[in-house]
PDB file of C-alpha atoms and ligand atoms in Angstrom:
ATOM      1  CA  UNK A  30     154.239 194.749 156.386  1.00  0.00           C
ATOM      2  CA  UNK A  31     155.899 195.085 152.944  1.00  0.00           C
ATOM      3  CA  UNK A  32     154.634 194.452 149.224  1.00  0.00           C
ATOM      4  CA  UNK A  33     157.020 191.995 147.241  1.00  0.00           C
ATOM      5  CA  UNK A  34     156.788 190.551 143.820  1.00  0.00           C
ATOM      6  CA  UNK A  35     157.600 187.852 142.148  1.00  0.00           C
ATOM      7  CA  UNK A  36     159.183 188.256 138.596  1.00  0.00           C
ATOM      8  CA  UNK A  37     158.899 185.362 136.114  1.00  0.00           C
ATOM      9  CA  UNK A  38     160.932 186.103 132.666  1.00  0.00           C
ATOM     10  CA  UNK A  39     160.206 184.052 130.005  1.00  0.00           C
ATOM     11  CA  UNK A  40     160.967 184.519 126.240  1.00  0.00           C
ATOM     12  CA  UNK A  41     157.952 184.732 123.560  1.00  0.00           C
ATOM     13  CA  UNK A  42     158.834 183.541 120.013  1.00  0.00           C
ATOM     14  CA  UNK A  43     156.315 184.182 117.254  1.00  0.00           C
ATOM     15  CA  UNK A  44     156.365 180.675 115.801  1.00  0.00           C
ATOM     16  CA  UNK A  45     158.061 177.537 116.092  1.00  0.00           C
ATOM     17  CA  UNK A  46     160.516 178.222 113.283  1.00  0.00           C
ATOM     18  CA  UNK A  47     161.650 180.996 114.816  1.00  0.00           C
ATOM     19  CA  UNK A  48     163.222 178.440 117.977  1.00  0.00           C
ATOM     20  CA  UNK A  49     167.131 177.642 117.574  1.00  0.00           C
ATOM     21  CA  UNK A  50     167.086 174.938 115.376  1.00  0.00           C
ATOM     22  CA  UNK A  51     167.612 172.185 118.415  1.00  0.00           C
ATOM     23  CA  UNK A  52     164.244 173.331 120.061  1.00  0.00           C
ATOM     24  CA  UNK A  53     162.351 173.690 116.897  1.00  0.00           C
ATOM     25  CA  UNK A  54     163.420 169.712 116.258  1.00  0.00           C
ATOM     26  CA  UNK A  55     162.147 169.013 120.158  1.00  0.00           C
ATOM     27  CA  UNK A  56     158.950 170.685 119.908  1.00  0.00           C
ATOM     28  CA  UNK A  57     158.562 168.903 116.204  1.00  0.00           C
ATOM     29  CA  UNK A  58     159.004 165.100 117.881  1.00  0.00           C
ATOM     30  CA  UNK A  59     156.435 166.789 120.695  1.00  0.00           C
ATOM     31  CA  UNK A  60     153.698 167.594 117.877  1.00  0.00           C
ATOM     32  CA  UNK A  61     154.441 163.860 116.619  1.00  0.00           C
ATOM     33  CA  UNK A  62     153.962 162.611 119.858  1.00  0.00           C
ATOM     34  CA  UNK A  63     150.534 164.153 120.241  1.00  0.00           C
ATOM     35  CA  UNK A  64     149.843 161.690 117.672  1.00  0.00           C
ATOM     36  CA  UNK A  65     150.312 158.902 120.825  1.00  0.00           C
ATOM     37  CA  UNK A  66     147.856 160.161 122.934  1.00  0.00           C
ATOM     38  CA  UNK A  67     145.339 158.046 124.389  1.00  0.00           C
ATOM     39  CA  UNK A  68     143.026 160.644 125.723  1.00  0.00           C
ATOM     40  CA  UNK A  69     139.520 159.413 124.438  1.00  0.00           C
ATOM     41  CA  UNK A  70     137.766 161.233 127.493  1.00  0.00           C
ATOM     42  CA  UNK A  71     139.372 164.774 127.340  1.00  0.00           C
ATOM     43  CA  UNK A  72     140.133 164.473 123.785  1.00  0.00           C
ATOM     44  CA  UNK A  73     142.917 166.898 124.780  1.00  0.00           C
ATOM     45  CA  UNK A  74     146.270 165.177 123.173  1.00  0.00           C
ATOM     46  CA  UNK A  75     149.401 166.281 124.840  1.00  0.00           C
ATOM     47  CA  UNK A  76     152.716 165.628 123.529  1.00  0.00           C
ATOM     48  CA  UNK A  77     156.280 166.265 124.951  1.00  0.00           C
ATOM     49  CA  UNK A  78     159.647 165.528 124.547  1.00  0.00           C
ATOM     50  CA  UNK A  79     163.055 166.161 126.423  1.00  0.00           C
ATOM     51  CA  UNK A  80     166.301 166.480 125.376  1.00  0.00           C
ATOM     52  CA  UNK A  81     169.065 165.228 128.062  1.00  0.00           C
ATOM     53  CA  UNK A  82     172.872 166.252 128.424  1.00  0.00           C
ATOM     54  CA  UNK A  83     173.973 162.972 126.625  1.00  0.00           C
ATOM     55  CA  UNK A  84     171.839 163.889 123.386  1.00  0.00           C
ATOM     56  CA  UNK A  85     169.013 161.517 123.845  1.00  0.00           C
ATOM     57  CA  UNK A  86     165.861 162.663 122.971  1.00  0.00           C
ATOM     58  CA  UNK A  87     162.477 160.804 124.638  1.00  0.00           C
ATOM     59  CA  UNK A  88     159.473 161.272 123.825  1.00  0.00           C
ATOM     60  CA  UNK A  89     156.146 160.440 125.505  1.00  0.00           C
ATOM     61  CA  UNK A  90     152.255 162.190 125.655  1.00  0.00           C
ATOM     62  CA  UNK A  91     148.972 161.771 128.259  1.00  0.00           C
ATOM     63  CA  UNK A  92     147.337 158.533 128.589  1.00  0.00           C
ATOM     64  CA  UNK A  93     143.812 158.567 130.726  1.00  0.00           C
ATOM     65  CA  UNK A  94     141.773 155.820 131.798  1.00  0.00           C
ATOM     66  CA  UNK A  95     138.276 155.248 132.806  1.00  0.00           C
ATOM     67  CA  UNK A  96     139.113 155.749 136.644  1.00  0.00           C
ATOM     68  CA  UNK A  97     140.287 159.369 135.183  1.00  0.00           C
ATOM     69  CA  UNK A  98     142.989 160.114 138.200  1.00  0.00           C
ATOM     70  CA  UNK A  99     144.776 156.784 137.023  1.00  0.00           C
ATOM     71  CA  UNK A 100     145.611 158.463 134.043  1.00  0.00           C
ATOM     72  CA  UNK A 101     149.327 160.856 133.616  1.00  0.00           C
ATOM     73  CA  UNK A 102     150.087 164.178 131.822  1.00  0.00           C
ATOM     74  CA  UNK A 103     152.777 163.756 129.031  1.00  0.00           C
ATOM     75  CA  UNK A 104     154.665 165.414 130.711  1.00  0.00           C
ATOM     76  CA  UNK A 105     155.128 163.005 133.514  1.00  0.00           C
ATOM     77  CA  UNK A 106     155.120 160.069 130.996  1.00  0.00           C
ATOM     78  CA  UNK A 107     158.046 161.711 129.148  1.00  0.00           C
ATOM     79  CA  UNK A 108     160.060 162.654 132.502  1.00  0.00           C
ATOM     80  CA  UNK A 109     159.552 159.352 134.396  1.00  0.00           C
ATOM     81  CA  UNK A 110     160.254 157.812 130.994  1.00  0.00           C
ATOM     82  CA  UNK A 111     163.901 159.054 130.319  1.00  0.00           C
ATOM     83  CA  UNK A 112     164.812 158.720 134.130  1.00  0.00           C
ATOM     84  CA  UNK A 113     163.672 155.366 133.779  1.00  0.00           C
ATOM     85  CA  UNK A 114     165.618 154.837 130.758  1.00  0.00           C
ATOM     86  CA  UNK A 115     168.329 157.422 131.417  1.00  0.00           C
ATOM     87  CA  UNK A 116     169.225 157.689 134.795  1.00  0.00           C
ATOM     88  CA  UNK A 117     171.726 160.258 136.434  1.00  0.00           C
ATOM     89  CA  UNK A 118     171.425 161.738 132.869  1.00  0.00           C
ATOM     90  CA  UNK A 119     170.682 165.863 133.095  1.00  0.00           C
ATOM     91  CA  UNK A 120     167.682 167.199 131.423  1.00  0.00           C
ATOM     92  CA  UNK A 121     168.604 170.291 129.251  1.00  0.00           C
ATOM     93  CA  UNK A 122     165.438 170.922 127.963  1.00  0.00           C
ATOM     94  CA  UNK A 123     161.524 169.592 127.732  1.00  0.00           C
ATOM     95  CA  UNK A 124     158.720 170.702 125.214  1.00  0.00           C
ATOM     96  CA  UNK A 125     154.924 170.704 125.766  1.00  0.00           C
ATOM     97  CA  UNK A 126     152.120 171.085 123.106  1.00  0.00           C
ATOM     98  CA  UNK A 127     148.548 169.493 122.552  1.00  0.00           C
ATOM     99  CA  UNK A 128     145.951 169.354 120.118  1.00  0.00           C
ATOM    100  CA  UNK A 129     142.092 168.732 121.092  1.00  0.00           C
ATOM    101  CA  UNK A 130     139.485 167.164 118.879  1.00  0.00           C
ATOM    102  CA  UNK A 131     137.167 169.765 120.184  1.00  0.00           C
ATOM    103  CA  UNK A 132     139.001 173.077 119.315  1.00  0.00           C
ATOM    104  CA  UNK A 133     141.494 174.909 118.281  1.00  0.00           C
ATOM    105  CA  UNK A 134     144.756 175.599 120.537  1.00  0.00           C
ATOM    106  CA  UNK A 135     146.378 178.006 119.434  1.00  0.00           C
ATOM    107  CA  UNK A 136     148.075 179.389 122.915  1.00  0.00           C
ATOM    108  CA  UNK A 137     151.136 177.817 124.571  1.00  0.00           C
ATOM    109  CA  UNK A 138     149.591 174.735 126.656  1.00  0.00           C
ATOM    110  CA  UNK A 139     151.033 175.873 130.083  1.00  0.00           C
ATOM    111  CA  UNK A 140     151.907 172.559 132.323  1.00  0.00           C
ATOM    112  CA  UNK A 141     150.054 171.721 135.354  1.00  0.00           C
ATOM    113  CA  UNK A 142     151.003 172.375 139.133  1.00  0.00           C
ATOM    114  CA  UNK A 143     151.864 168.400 139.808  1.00  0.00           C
ATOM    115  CA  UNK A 144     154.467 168.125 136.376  1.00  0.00           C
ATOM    116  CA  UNK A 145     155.692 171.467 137.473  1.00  0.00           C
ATOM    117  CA  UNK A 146     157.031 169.947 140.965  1.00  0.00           C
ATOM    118  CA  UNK A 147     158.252 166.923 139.125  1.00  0.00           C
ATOM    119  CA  UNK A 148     160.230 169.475 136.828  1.00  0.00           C
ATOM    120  CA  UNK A 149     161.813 171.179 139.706  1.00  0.00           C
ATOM    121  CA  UNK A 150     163.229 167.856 141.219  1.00  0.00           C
ATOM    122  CA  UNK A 151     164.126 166.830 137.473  1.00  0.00           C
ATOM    123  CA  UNK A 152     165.950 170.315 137.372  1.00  0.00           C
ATOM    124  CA  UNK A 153     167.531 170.174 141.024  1.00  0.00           C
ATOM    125  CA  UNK A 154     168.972 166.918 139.924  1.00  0.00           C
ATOM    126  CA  UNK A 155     170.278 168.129 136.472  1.00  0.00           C
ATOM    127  CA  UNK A 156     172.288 170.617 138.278  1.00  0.00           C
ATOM    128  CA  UNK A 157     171.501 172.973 135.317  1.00  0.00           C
ATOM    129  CA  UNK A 158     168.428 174.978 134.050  1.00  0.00           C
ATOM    130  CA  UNK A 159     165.461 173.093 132.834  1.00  0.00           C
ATOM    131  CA  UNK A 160     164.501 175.012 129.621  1.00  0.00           C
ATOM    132  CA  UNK A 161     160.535 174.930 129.213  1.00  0.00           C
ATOM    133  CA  UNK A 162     159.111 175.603 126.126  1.00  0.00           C
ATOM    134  CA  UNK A 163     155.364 175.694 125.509  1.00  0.00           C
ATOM    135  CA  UNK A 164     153.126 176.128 122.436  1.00  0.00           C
ATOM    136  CA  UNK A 165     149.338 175.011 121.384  1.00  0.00           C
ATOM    137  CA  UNK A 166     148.239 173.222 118.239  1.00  0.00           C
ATOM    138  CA  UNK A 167     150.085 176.287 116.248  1.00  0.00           C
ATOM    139  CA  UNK A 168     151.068 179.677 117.552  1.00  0.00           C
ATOM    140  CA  UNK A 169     153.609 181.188 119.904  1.00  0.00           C
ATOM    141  CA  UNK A 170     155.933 179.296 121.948  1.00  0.00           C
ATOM    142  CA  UNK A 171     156.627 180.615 125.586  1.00  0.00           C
ATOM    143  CA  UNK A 172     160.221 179.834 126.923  1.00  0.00           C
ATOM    144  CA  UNK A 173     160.940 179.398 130.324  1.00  0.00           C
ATOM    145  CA  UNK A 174     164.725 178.934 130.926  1.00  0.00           C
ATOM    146  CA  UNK A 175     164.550 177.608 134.427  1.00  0.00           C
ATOM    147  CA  UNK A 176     161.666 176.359 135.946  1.00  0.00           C
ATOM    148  CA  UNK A 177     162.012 178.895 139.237  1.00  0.00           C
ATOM    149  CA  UNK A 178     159.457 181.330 136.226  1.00  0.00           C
ATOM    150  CA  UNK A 179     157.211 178.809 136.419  1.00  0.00           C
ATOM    151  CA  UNK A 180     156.999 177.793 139.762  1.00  0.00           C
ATOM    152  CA  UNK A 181     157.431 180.442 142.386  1.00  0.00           C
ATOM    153  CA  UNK A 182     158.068 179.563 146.194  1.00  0.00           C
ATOM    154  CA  UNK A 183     158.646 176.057 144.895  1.00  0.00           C
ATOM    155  CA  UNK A 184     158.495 173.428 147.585  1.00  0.00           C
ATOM    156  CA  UNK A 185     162.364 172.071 147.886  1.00  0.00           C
ATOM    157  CA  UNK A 186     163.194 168.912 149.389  1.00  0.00           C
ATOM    158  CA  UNK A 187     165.544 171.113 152.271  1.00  0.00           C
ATOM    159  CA  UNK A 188     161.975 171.717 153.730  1.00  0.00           C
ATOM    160  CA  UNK A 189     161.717 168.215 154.256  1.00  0.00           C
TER     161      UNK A 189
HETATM  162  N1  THU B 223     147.324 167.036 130.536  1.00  0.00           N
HETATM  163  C1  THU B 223     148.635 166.872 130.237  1.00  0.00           C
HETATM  164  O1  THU B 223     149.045 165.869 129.628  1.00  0.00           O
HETATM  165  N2  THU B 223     149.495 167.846 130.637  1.00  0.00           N
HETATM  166  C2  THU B 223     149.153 168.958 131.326  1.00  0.00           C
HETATM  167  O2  THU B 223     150.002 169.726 131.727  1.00  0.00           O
HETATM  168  C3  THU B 223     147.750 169.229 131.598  1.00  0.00           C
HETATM  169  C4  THU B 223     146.785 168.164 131.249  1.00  0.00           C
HETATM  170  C5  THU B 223     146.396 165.981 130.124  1.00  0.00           C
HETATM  171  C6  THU B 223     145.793 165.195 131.247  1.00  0.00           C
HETATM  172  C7  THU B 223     144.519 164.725 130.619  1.00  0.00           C
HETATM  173  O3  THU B 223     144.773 163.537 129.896  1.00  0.00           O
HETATM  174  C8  THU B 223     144.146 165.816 129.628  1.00  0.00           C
HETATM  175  O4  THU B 223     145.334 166.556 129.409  1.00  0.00           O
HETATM  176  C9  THU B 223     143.047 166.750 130.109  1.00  0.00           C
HETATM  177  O5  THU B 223     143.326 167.275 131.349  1.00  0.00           O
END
């Protein structure tokens, strides 16, 4: 028997103005797109947006339903959404925040396991790192550049 660890770097910045100027614009239009959310039963509003290798930028957030597993995490919404609309483009990068009518968030909004495995296919097929950047309401913004810190012992299609 041995003891192993996993190490998953990520970068911490203070506040979104402190982001290179192209991130701090993503995670802007992912703030906006909070504004989108239909989430009148969690009253948690997510909102993401990606940036792709050809400059687009897409935009989408949650939207639940009454049968609640119906509903889809923004960040789903915004993937499926610019493979839908872009496809064979490469992601370069995809930010994640939320707001909730309840409280305030003021700590990155970390994704959830099932938009984590649709990031590593999303990445796989980029052929390049998927930057990940995460922030609440206000606050710091995590930054994952790759999603292999996010997802350790990811489940890869060469299992298959
Ligand atoms: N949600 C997201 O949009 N992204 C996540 O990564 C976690 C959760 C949404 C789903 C649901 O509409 C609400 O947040 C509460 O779970």
């Amino acid at each position: 028997m041995r003891k192993e660890q996993f190490i998953c770097p990520y970068k911490v910045y203070d506040s979104m103005e402190e982001l290179p100027p192209q991130d701090a614009e993503l995670m802007r239009l992912a703030h906006e797109a909070t504004n989108n959310s239909y989430a009148p039963y969690s009253k948690f509003h997510v909102g993401a947006a990606v940036r792709l290798a050809n400059g687009e930028i897409v935009t989408g957030n949650n939207i639940e339903n009454a049968a609640y597993p119906s509903g889809l995490c923004a960040e789903r919404v915004t993937m499926f959404a610019a493979m839908a609309k872009y496809p064979g483009v490469a992601f370069e990068a995809l930010a994640v925040t939320a707001h909730s009518a309840t409280k305030m968030i003021d700590e990155p909004v970390a994704p959830c396991g099932a938009c984590r495995q649709v990031m590593v296919e999303v990445e796989q097929l980029s052929k390049q790192p998927l930057r990940v950047m995460c922030q609440g309401e206000t606050g710091p913004v995590m930054v994952f550049d790759g999603i292999e810190s996010l997802v350790p012992f990811i489940f890869l299609d060469k299992f298959l």
